[in-house]
Amino acid sequence: MASTEMTPVPPNVETPSSSRPTLKQSHEGEHHGDYGGQEIPLLQATKVFALCAAVNSCNLGFDIGVSTSVGQLIQEDFELSDVQREIFVGSLNFFAMFGAFASNYFSDSYGRRQTFIIAAIGFIFGIIIMSLAPNFGILIFGRVFVGLGVGVGMAVDPVYISEISPAKHRGRLVTWSEIAINAGIVLGFSMGIFFADINTGAQWRIMLAMGMILPSVMIFLVINVMPESPRWFVSQGMEAEAKTVLEQVYPPNYPVTEIVDDIKEALERERIAEQTLGWSVICSPTPAFRRMLIVGIGTAVAQQAVGIDALQYYLTDVLETSGVESNRMQSFIMVILGGVKLAVIFVSGSLFDTRGRRPLFFASLLGMAVALLALSIIYWTSDNDNPNAVLLTIVIAIYLACFSFGMGPGAWLVPSEVFATSIRAKAMSIATTLNRATACLMSSTFLSTKNTLTWAGFFLLMVFVCLIVCVFLYFYLPETKGRSLEDMSVYFAEITGDTSILEAEKKLRGDEAQAVLDGAETPTGNAAEQEASATQEGGTLT
């Protein structure tokens, strides 16, 4: 257990009050005793571990990209109806829901590394079945295993990267997962160019079979390169192993013992809070945990509610409306669009750690709303839904760029960091499950919704969704830039006035913490200025 000696309270935080009893222990920094004064370099080992995990996301993206290209080919080869094609596209996300829901069991029981292997095996097995499928039923059966692999992989990837990353660089490194997804999407799109000259029946089978390469690479990297998460080691009582990993991702002579102590304290704090209520933290959450769940799960759901997967899976249909009917040309345009979407993430990755999470989310959502409104106008003013191909491609590129600027990577960054250590795997699995459920709903109803509302009506509907999400995040999303993972429970307790978490912190911090909790000691400085500063940093605090 770490020392109970109190570190001086930073001056730019909210003053305790009778309506919101707070214990000011949260701050930007790597651990409780670090107020951000020490520069933490990004070491080569940390980059390697994050890149290895990102290969898993690249694999997920490949399936999205290749499914966009093979959807029409399979429909033609098996003579499927539009509804059957929607089932094929939506089934991936439907089965991914179950994989995501089960991921917390694998992640907590066997560790993050073994969970990566489980996801990869699911991919390989499912792809073999799909690429050899003689009919639509067997194709969907193979889709079951690929979907389960997607769900498990999507849940564990951002969690692993966040848990091996120093707080100062976490925003940038977790966005590598989104970068890898989009790199995979571009690879999947490009398959349509490489195999365009092969007959339809063989073309889609070869394109799907190419998806076995990345999960095989992932298994090799897990076994030979990647260490286990230090947070998981501590949760299993393996503190020496946790220190060994932390020593690889922090500079020489950095006090990694204090980080291990913080992880232990966070687990103990959350255990005490749970025992105080006598209920499961997730099923009957305290105000702090409720706010975590609303923010983390709500952000994950919102990512798909804005229509990104629906548009990506049916890009070929959108391009056909503008007169682009060649499969090779469609694939070429999709590679360009995917490249734009990928390039913007490199910009936003560093901005998350410098500008913060909130500004990028708002800029992203407002930009998408404007682009979607432009798409609606383009279709509404065009004759017979036949818009100009160049104009349509440019506006879609703007929409995808705005998505990648904030909503794309941020929707995985926020859930991976806001959930307390004791519930991170479980809550992340719930967030991923509902993310995939929303994606399933959007992708499996896209053609039907478009036929009902027309193209113009569908894109206008998405404008309103973007604005609703923007309002939701404005009121509920606090700024988490630079805060350690172990700091989140106290930070959210301060935001919500959650006394159960604060009482747990008080027990861990000793009598001096009691004095602060009771208001015997308060931070210096103008209270009004401190309240305004806290509101600006963390969003609405009620």
Coordinates of C-alpha atoms in Angstrom, one line a residue:
M1 CA 0.0 0.0 0.0
A2 CA 1.3 3.4 -0.8
S3 CA 2.1 6.0 1.8
T4 CA -0.9 7.9 3.2
E5 CA 1.0 11.2 3.2
M6 CA -1.1 13.8 1.3
T7 CA 0.3 15.6 -1.7
P8 CA -0.5 19.4 -1.8
V9 CA -3.8 20.0 -3.6
P10 CA -3.3 21.7 -7.0
P11 CA -4.9 25.2 -7.1
N12 CA -6.9 24.9 -10.3
V13 CA -9.6 22.6 -9.0
E14 CA -13.1 22.9 -7.6
T15 CA -13.5 24.0 -4.0
P16 CA -15.4 21.5 -1.7
S17 CA -18.9 22.5 -0.8
S18 CA -21.7 21.1 1.3
S19 CA -23.6 20.2 -1.9
R20 CA -20.7 18.4 -3.5
P21 CA -18.3 17.0 -0.8
T22 CA -15.0 16.5 -2.7
L23 CA -11.6 15.2 -2.0
K24 CA -9.3 16.8 -4.4
Q25 CA -6.9 14.1 -5.3
S26 CA -7.5 13.9 -9.1
H27 CA -5.1 15.7 -11.4
E28 CA -3.2 15.3 -14.6
G29 CA -0.2 13.0 -14.1
E30 CA 1.0 9.4 -14.1
H31 CA 0.1 8.7 -10.5
H32 CA -1.2 10.3 -7.3
G33 CA 2.1 11.9 -6.4
D34 CA 2.8 13.2 -9.9
Y35 CA 1.2 16.5 -10.9
G36 CA 2.5 16.4 -14.4
G37 CA 5.8 18.0 -13.6
Q38 CA 8.0 15.2 -14.9
E39 CA 8.4 14.7 -18.7
I40 CA 7.6 11.2 -19.7
P41 CA 9.1 10.2 -23.1
L42 CA 7.4 7.8 -25.4
L43 CA 9.8 4.8 -25.4
Q44 CA 10.4 2.5 -28.3
A45 CA 9.1 -0.5 -26.4
T46 CA 5.7 1.2 -25.8
K47 CA 5.4 2.0 -29.5
V48 CA 6.2 -1.6 -30.4
F49 CA 3.6 -3.1 -28.0
A50 CA 0.9 -0.6 -29.2
L51 CA 1.7 -1.3 -32.9
C52 CA 1.4 -5.1 -32.2
A53 CA -2.0 -4.6 -30.7
A54 CA -3.0 -2.4 -33.6
V55 CA -2.4 -5.3 -36.0
N56 CA -5.5 -6.8 -34.4
S57 CA -7.5 -3.6 -35.4
C58 CA -6.1 -3.7 -38.9
N59 CA -7.5 -7.2 -39.2
L60 CA -10.9 -5.9 -38.0
G61 CA -10.8 -3.1 -40.6
F62 CA -9.9 -5.5 -43.4
D63 CA -13.1 -7.4 -42.9
I64 CA -15.1 -4.2 -43.1
G65 CA -13.4 -3.1 -46.3
V66 CA -13.5 -6.4 -48.0
S67 CA -17.1 -6.9 -47.1
T68 CA -18.0 -3.7 -48.8
S69 CA -16.4 -5.0 -52.0
V70 CA -17.7 -8.6 -51.9
G71 CA -21.2 -7.8 -50.9
Q72 CA -22.4 -7.1 -54.4
L73 CA -20.3 -10.0 -55.8
I74 CA -21.9 -12.5 -53.4
Q75 CA -25.3 -11.2 -54.1
E76 CA -24.7 -11.7 -57.8
D77 CA -23.1 -15.2 -57.4
F78 CA -25.7 -16.6 -55.1
E79 CA -28.6 -14.5 -56.6
L80 CA -29.5 -13.0 -53.3
S81 CA -32.2 -10.5 -52.6
D82 CA -31.5 -7.1 -51.0
V83 CA -32.8 -8.4 -47.7
Q84 CA -30.4 -11.4 -47.8
R85 CA -27.5 -9.0 -48.6
E86 CA -28.5 -6.9 -45.6
I87 CA -28.4 -10.1 -43.5
F88 CA -24.9 -10.9 -44.8
V89 CA -23.6 -7.4 -44.0
G90 CA -25.4 -7.0 -40.7
S91 CA -24.6 -10.5 -39.4
L92 CA -21.0 -9.5 -38.8
N93 CA -22.0 -6.9 -36.2
F94 CA -24.8 -9.1 -34.9
F95 CA -22.5 -11.9 -33.9
A96 CA -19.8 -9.4 -32.8
M97 CA -22.3 -8.4 -30.1
F98 CA -21.9 -11.8 -28.5
G99 CA -18.2 -11.8 -28.9
A100 CA -17.9 -8.4 -27.3
F101 CA -20.2 -9.5 -24.4
A102 CA -18.0 -12.6 -23.7
S103 CA -14.7 -10.7 -24.1
N104 CA -14.7 -9.5 -20.4
Y105 CA -14.7 -13.1 -19.3
F106 CA -11.7 -14.0 -21.5
S107 CA -9.9 -10.7 -20.7
D108 CA -10.3 -10.9 -17.0
S109 CA -9.8 -14.7 -16.7
Y110 CA -7.0 -15.4 -19.1
G111 CA -5.5 -11.9 -19.6
R112 CA -5.4 -9.5 -22.5
R113 CA -2.8 -11.5 -24.5
Q114 CA -4.7 -14.8 -24.6
T115 CA -7.9 -12.8 -25.6
F116 CA -6.1 -11.6 -28.7
I117 CA -5.3 -15.2 -29.6
I118 CA -8.9 -16.3 -29.1
A119 CA -10.1 -13.5 -31.4
A120 CA -7.6 -14.4 -34.1
I121 CA -8.5 -18.1 -34.0
G122 CA -12.2 -17.1 -34.5
F123 CA -11.2 -15.1 -37.5
I124 CA -9.2 -17.8 -39.2
F125 CA -11.8 -20.5 -38.6
G126 CA -14.7 -18.3 -39.9
I127 CA -12.8 -17.2 -43.0
I128 CA -12.0 -20.7 -44.0
I129 CA -15.7 -21.6 -43.8
M130 CA -16.8 -18.5 -45.7
S131 CA -14.3 -18.8 -48.5
L132 CA -15.4 -22.4 -49.2
A133 CA -19.1 -21.9 -48.6
P134 CA -21.3 -23.6 -51.3
N135 CA -24.4 -21.7 -50.4
F136 CA -25.8 -18.7 -48.4
G137 CA -26.5 -20.7 -45.3
I138 CA -22.9 -22.0 -44.9
L139 CA -21.6 -18.5 -45.7
I140 CA -23.6 -17.1 -42.7
F141 CA -22.4 -20.0 -40.5
G142 CA -18.8 -18.9 -41.2
R143 CA -19.8 -15.3 -40.5
V144 CA -20.7 -16.4 -37.0
F145 CA -17.1 -17.1 -36.1
V146 CA -15.7 -14.0 -37.8
G147 CA -18.3 -11.9 -36.0
L148 CA -17.3 -13.4 -32.6
G149 CA -13.7 -12.7 -33.4
V150 CA -14.5 -9.1 -34.3
G151 CA -16.4 -8.5 -31.0
V152 CA -13.7 -10.0 -28.8
G153 CA -11.0 -8.2 -30.7
M154 CA -12.7 -4.8 -30.7
A155 CA -13.2 -4.9 -26.9
V156 CA -9.7 -5.9 -25.9
D157 CA -7.6 -3.8 -28.3
P158 CA -8.1 -0.3 -26.9
V159 CA -8.1 -1.6 -23.3
Y160 CA -4.7 -3.2 -23.8
I161 CA -3.1 -0.2 -25.4
S162 CA -4.5 2.1 -22.7
E163 CA -3.2 -0.1 -20.0
I164 CA 0.4 -0.3 -21.3
S165 CA 0.5 3.5 -22.2
P166 CA 1.8 6.3 -20.0
A167 CA -1.1 8.8 -19.3
K168 CA 0.7 11.6 -21.2
H169 CA 0.7 9.6 -24.4
R170 CA -2.5 7.5 -24.0
G171 CA -4.6 9.6 -26.3
R172 CA -2.2 9.3 -29.2
L173 CA -1.5 5.6 -28.7
V174 CA -5.1 4.5 -28.4
T175 CA -5.9 6.3 -31.6
W176 CA -3.4 3.9 -33.3
S177 CA -6.1 1.3 -33.0
E178 CA -8.4 3.5 -35.1
I179 CA -5.6 4.2 -37.5
A180 CA -5.1 0.5 -37.9
I181 CA -8.8 -0.2 -38.5
N182 CA -8.8 2.3 -41.3
A183 CA -5.6 1.0 -42.8
G184 CA -7.3 -2.4 -42.8
I185 CA -10.4 -0.9 -44.5
V186 CA -8.1 0.6 -47.2
L187 CA -6.5 -2.9 -47.7
G188 CA -10.0 -4.5 -47.9
F189 CA -11.1 -1.9 -50.5
S190 CA -7.9 -2.5 -52.6
M191 CA -8.7 -6.2 -52.9
G192 CA -11.3 -5.2 -55.5
I193 CA -8.6 -3.7 -57.6
F194 CA -6.1 -6.6 -57.4
F195 CA -8.7 -9.3 -58.2
A196 CA -11.0 -7.4 -60.5
D197 CA -10.2 -9.5 -63.6
I198 CA -11.1 -12.9 -61.9
N199 CA -14.6 -14.3 -62.4
T200 CA -17.2 -13.4 -59.8
G201 CA -17.4 -16.8 -58.0
A202 CA -13.7 -17.1 -57.4
Q203 CA -13.1 -13.4 -56.9
W204 CA -15.0 -12.9 -53.6
R205 CA -13.7 -16.2 -52.2
I206 CA -10.1 -15.2 -52.8
M207 CA -10.7 -11.7 -51.4
L208 CA -12.2 -13.2 -48.2
A209 CA -9.4 -15.8 -47.9
M210 CA -6.8 -13.0 -47.8
G211 CA -8.2 -12.1 -44.4
M212 CA -6.4 -15.1 -42.8
I213 CA -3.0 -13.4 -43.1
L214 CA -3.4 -10.7 -40.4
P215 CA -4.8 -12.9 -37.6
S216 CA -1.9 -15.4 -38.2
V217 CA 0.5 -12.5 -37.8
M218 CA -1.3 -11.5 -34.7
I219 CA -0.9 -14.9 -33.1
F220 CA 2.9 -14.7 -33.8
L221 CA 3.2 -11.2 -32.2
V222 CA 1.3 -12.2 -29.1
I223 CA 3.4 -15.2 -28.5
N224 CA 6.8 -13.6 -29.3
V225 CA 6.6 -9.9 -28.7
M226 CA 3.7 -8.6 -26.6
P227 CA 3.8 -8.6 -22.8
E228 CA 0.7 -8.9 -20.6
S229 CA -1.1 -5.8 -19.3
P230 CA 0.4 -4.6 -16.0
R231 CA -3.1 -3.8 -14.7
W232 CA -4.2 -7.4 -15.3
F233 CA -1.0 -8.6 -13.5
V234 CA -1.8 -6.5 -10.4
S235 CA -5.4 -7.7 -10.4
Q236 CA -4.1 -11.2 -10.2
G237 CA -1.6 -10.4 -7.4
M238 CA 1.4 -10.6 -9.7
E239 CA 3.0 -7.3 -8.8
A240 CA 6.6 -8.3 -9.7
E241 CA 5.5 -9.1 -13.3
A242 CA 3.6 -5.8 -13.5
K243 CA 6.7 -3.9 -12.5
T244 CA 8.7 -5.7 -15.1
V245 CA 6.3 -4.5 -17.8
L246 CA 6.1 -1.0 -16.5
E247 CA 9.8 -0.7 -16.5
Q248 CA 9.7 -1.4 -20.2
V249 CA 7.3 1.4 -21.0
Y250 CA 8.6 4.1 -18.5
P251 CA 12.1 5.6 -18.6
P252 CA 14.9 4.2 -16.4
N253 CA 14.7 4.8 -12.7
Y254 CA 11.0 6.0 -13.0
P255 CA 9.2 5.0 -9.7
V256 CA 7.0 2.3 -11.2
T257 CA 6.3 1.0 -7.7
E258 CA 4.1 4.0 -7.2
I259 CA 2.1 3.2 -10.3
V260 CA 1.7 -0.4 -9.0
D261 CA 0.6 1.1 -5.6
D262 CA -1.9 3.3 -7.4
I263 CA -3.4 0.3 -9.3
K264 CA -3.7 -1.6 -6.0
E265 CA -5.3 1.4 -4.3
A266 CA -7.7 1.9 -7.2
L267 CA -8.8 -1.7 -7.0
E268 CA -9.2 -1.5 -3.3
R269 CA -11.0 1.8 -3.5
E270 CA -13.6 0.4 -5.9
R271 CA -13.9 -2.8 -3.8
I272 CA -14.7 -0.7 -0.7
A273 CA -17.2 1.4 -2.6
E274 CA -18.9 -1.8 -3.9
Q275 CA -19.0 -3.4 -0.4
T276 CA -20.5 -0.2 1.0
L277 CA -23.5 -0.5 -1.3
G278 CA -23.7 -4.2 -1.2
W279 CA -24.6 -4.3 -4.9
S280 CA -22.7 -4.9 -8.1
V281 CA -21.0 -1.7 -9.3
I282 CA -22.4 -2.1 -12.8
C283 CA -25.9 -3.4 -12.0
S284 CA -26.5 -0.8 -9.3
P285 CA -23.9 1.9 -9.8
T286 CA -23.0 4.8 -7.6
P287 CA -23.2 8.3 -9.1
A288 CA -19.5 8.1 -10.2
F289 CA -19.8 4.7 -11.8
R290 CA -23.1 5.6 -13.4
R291 CA -21.5 8.7 -15.0
M292 CA -18.6 6.5 -16.2
L293 CA -21.0 4.0 -17.8
I294 CA -23.1 6.8 -19.4
V295 CA -20.0 8.5 -20.9
G296 CA -18.2 5.3 -22.0
I297 CA -21.1 3.3 -23.3
G298 CA -22.9 6.4 -24.7
T299 CA -19.8 7.4 -26.7
A300 CA -19.4 3.9 -28.1
V301 CA -23.0 3.8 -29.2
A302 CA -22.9 7.3 -30.7
Q303 CA -20.0 6.3 -32.9
Q304 CA -22.2 4.0 -34.9
A305 CA -25.4 6.0 -34.6
V306 CA -24.0 8.7 -36.9
G307 CA -24.1 6.2 -39.8
I308 CA -20.5 5.5 -40.5
D309 CA -20.7 1.7 -40.9
A310 CA -23.9 2.0 -42.9
L311 CA -22.3 4.3 -45.4
Q312 CA -19.0 2.4 -45.6
Y313 CA -20.7 -1.0 -46.2
Y314 CA -22.8 0.4 -49.0
L315 CA -20.3 2.8 -50.7
T316 CA -20.6 0.8 -53.9
D317 CA -24.4 1.5 -54.0
V318 CA -23.8 5.2 -53.3
L319 CA -21.2 5.4 -56.1
E320 CA -23.6 3.6 -58.5
T321 CA -26.1 6.3 -58.1
S322 CA -23.6 8.8 -59.6
G323 CA -22.9 6.6 -62.6
V324 CA -19.8 4.8 -61.4
E325 CA -20.6 1.2 -62.2
S326 CA -17.2 -0.4 -62.9
N327 CA -16.1 -2.6 -60.0
R328 CA -12.4 -1.5 -60.5
M329 CA -13.3 2.2 -60.6
Q330 CA -15.5 1.8 -57.5
S331 CA -12.7 0.1 -55.6
F332 CA -10.3 2.8 -56.8
I333 CA -12.5 5.6 -55.4
M334 CA -13.1 3.7 -52.2
V335 CA -9.3 3.4 -51.7
I336 CA -9.0 7.1 -52.1
L337 CA -11.8 7.8 -49.6
G338 CA -10.3 5.3 -47.2
G339 CA -6.9 7.0 -47.5
V340 CA -8.4 10.4 -46.6
K341 CA -10.2 8.9 -43.6
L342 CA -6.9 7.2 -42.5
A343 CA -4.7 10.3 -43.0
V344 CA -6.8 12.5 -40.8
I345 CA -6.4 10.2 -37.8
F346 CA -2.7 10.8 -37.8
V347 CA -3.5 14.5 -37.2
S348 CA -6.2 13.9 -34.5
G349 CA -4.1 11.4 -32.6
S350 CA -1.6 14.0 -31.3
L351 CA -4.4 16.6 -30.8
F352 CA -6.2 14.4 -28.3
D353 CA -3.2 14.7 -25.9
T354 CA -2.6 18.5 -26.6
R355 CA -6.1 20.0 -27.2
G356 CA -8.1 17.5 -25.2
R357 CA -11.0 15.1 -26.0
R358 CA -14.0 17.5 -25.9
P359 CA -13.0 20.0 -28.6
L360 CA -12.2 17.3 -31.1
F361 CA -15.5 15.6 -30.6
F362 CA -17.5 18.8 -31.1
A363 CA -15.6 19.8 -34.2
S364 CA -16.0 16.3 -35.6
L365 CA -19.7 16.1 -35.1
L366 CA -20.5 19.5 -36.4
G367 CA -18.3 18.9 -39.5
M368 CA -20.1 15.6 -40.1
A369 CA -23.5 17.3 -39.7
V370 CA -22.6 19.9 -42.4
A371 CA -21.3 17.2 -44.8
L372 CA -24.4 15.0 -44.3
L373 CA -26.6 18.1 -44.9
A374 CA -24.7 18.7 -48.1
L375 CA -25.2 15.1 -49.2
S376 CA -28.9 15.5 -48.6
I377 CA -29.1 18.6 -50.6
I378 CA -27.1 17.1 -53.4
Y379 CA -29.5 14.2 -53.7
W380 CA -32.6 16.3 -53.2
T381 CA -31.6 18.7 -56.1
S382 CA -30.3 16.0 -58.5
D383 CA -32.5 14.5 -61.2
N384 CA -33.5 10.9 -60.6
D385 CA -31.1 10.5 -57.8
N386 CA -28.2 10.9 -60.2
P387 CA -25.7 13.3 -58.5
N388 CA -22.4 14.4 -59.9
A389 CA -19.8 11.8 -59.1
V390 CA -16.9 14.2 -58.4
L391 CA -19.0 16.4 -56.1
L392 CA -20.5 13.4 -54.3
T393 CA -17.0 11.9 -53.7
I394 CA -15.7 15.2 -52.3
V395 CA -18.5 15.6 -49.8
I396 CA -18.3 11.9 -48.7
A397 CA -14.5 12.5 -48.2
I398 CA -15.3 15.5 -46.0
Y399 CA -17.7 13.4 -43.9
L400 CA -15.2 10.6 -43.5
A401 CA -12.4 13.1 -42.6
C402 CA -14.6 14.8 -40.0
F403 CA -15.4 11.4 -38.5
S404 CA -11.8 10.5 -38.2
F405 CA -11.0 13.9 -36.7
G406 CA -12.8 13.0 -33.4
M407 CA -15.7 10.6 -33.4
G408 CA -13.8 7.7 -34.9
P409 CA -10.8 7.4 -32.6
G410 CA -12.3 9.2 -29.7
A411 CA -15.2 6.8 -29.3
W412 CA -12.7 4.0 -28.5
L413 CA -10.3 6.3 -26.5
V414 CA -12.9 7.5 -24.1
P415 CA -14.4 4.1 -23.1
S416 CA -10.9 2.6 -22.7
E417 CA -9.9 5.3 -20.2
V418 CA -13.0 6.4 -18.2
F419 CA -14.0 3.0 -16.8
A420 CA -12.5 2.2 -13.3
T421 CA -9.9 -0.5 -13.2
S422 CA -12.2 -3.0 -11.4
I423 CA -14.9 -2.8 -14.1
R424 CA -12.9 -1.9 -17.2
A425 CA -13.0 -5.3 -19.0
K426 CA -16.7 -5.8 -18.2
A427 CA -17.8 -2.3 -19.0
M428 CA -15.7 -2.3 -22.2
S429 CA -17.4 -5.5 -23.3
I430 CA -20.8 -3.8 -22.7
A431 CA -19.7 -0.7 -24.6
T432 CA -18.4 -2.8 -27.5
T433 CA -21.6 -5.0 -27.5
L434 CA -23.9 -2.0 -27.8
N435 CA -21.5 -0.4 -30.4
R436 CA -21.8 -3.5 -32.5
A437 CA -25.6 -3.7 -31.9
T438 CA -26.0 -0.2 -33.2
A439 CA -23.7 -1.0 -36.2
C440 CA -25.9 -4.1 -36.8
L441 CA -29.1 -2.0 -36.8
M442 CA -27.7 0.6 -39.1
S443 CA -26.0 -1.7 -41.6
S444 CA -28.8 -4.3 -41.7
T445 CA -31.5 -1.7 -42.3
F446 CA -29.7 0.7 -44.6
L447 CA -31.1 -0.3 -47.9
S448 CA -34.7 -0.6 -46.5
T449 CA -34.4 2.8 -44.8
K450 CA -33.0 4.4 -47.9
N451 CA -35.8 2.9 -50.0
T452 CA -38.4 4.4 -47.6
L453 CA -36.8 7.8 -46.9
T454 CA -34.9 8.2 -50.2
W455 CA -31.2 9.1 -50.2
A456 CA -31.9 12.7 -49.3
G457 CA -34.1 11.7 -46.4
F458 CA -31.6 9.2 -45.0
F459 CA -28.7 11.7 -44.9
L460 CA -31.0 14.4 -43.4
L461 CA -31.9 12.0 -40.6
M462 CA -28.2 11.4 -39.9
V463 CA -27.8 15.2 -39.6
F464 CA -30.2 15.3 -36.7
V465 CA -28.5 12.2 -35.1
C466 CA -25.1 14.0 -35.2
L467 CA -26.6 17.1 -33.5
I468 CA -28.2 15.0 -30.8
V469 CA -24.9 13.2 -30.1
C470 CA -23.1 16.6 -29.9
V471 CA -25.6 17.9 -27.2
F472 CA -25.2 14.6 -25.3
L473 CA -21.4 14.8 -25.2
Y474 CA -21.5 18.5 -24.3
F475 CA -23.4 17.8 -21.1
Y476 CA -22.0 14.4 -20.1
L477 CA -18.4 14.1 -21.3
P478 CA -15.7 15.4 -18.9
E479 CA -12.2 16.3 -20.1
T480 CA -9.9 13.3 -19.3
K481 CA -6.7 14.5 -21.0
G482 CA -3.5 13.5 -19.2
R483 CA -5.2 11.7 -16.2
S484 CA -4.0 8.3 -15.1
L485 CA -6.4 5.4 -15.4
E486 CA -6.3 4.9 -11.6
D487 CA -7.3 8.5 -11.1
M488 CA -10.6 8.1 -13.0
S489 CA -12.8 6.8 -10.1
V490 CA -11.8 9.8 -7.8
Y491 CA -12.2 12.2 -10.7
F492 CA -15.7 11.1 -11.5
A493 CA -16.5 11.1 -7.8
E494 CA -15.5 14.7 -7.7
I495 CA -17.6 15.5 -10.7
T496 CA -20.7 13.8 -9.3
G497 CA -20.1 14.2 -5.5
D498 CA -20.1 10.5 -5.1
T499 CA -19.4 10.1 -1.3
S500 CA -19.0 6.3 -1.5
I501 CA -15.9 6.6 -3.7
L502 CA -14.7 9.5 -1.6
E503 CA -15.2 7.6 1.6
A504 CA -13.2 4.7 0.1
E505 CA -10.5 7.2 -0.8
K506 CA -10.6 8.6 2.7
K507 CA -10.0 5.2 4.2
L508 CA -7.0 4.7 1.9
R509 CA -5.6 8.2 2.4
G510 CA -5.8 8.5 6.2
D511 CA -6.7 11.2 8.7
E512 CA -5.4 14.1 6.6
A513 CA -7.7 13.1 3.8
Q514 CA -10.6 13.2 6.3
A515 CA -9.7 16.8 7.1
V516 CA -9.9 17.7 3.4
L517 CA -13.2 15.8 3.0
D518 CA -14.7 17.6 5.9
G519 CA -13.6 21.0 4.6
A520 CA -11.0 21.6 7.2
E521 CA -8.6 22.3 4.4
T522 CA -9.6 23.8 1.1
P523 CA -7.5 24.8 -1.9
T524 CA -6.5 28.4 -2.0
G525 CA -7.6 30.8 -4.7
N526 CA -10.8 32.4 -5.8
A527 CA -13.7 29.9 -5.5
A528 CA -15.6 31.3 -8.4
E529 CA -12.5 31.1 -10.6
Q530 CA -11.9 27.6 -9.5
E531 CA -15.5 26.5 -10.2
A532 CA -15.3 28.1 -13.7
S533 CA -11.9 26.4 -14.3
A534 CA -13.3 23.0 -13.3
T535 CA -16.4 23.4 -15.4
Q536 CA -14.3 24.4 -18.5
E537 CA -12.0 21.4 -18.0
G538 CA -14.6 18.7 -17.2
G539 CA -17.8 19.9 -18.8
T540 CA -21.1 20.1 -16.8
L541 CA -20.5 18.9 -13.3
T542 CA -24.0 18.3 -12.1

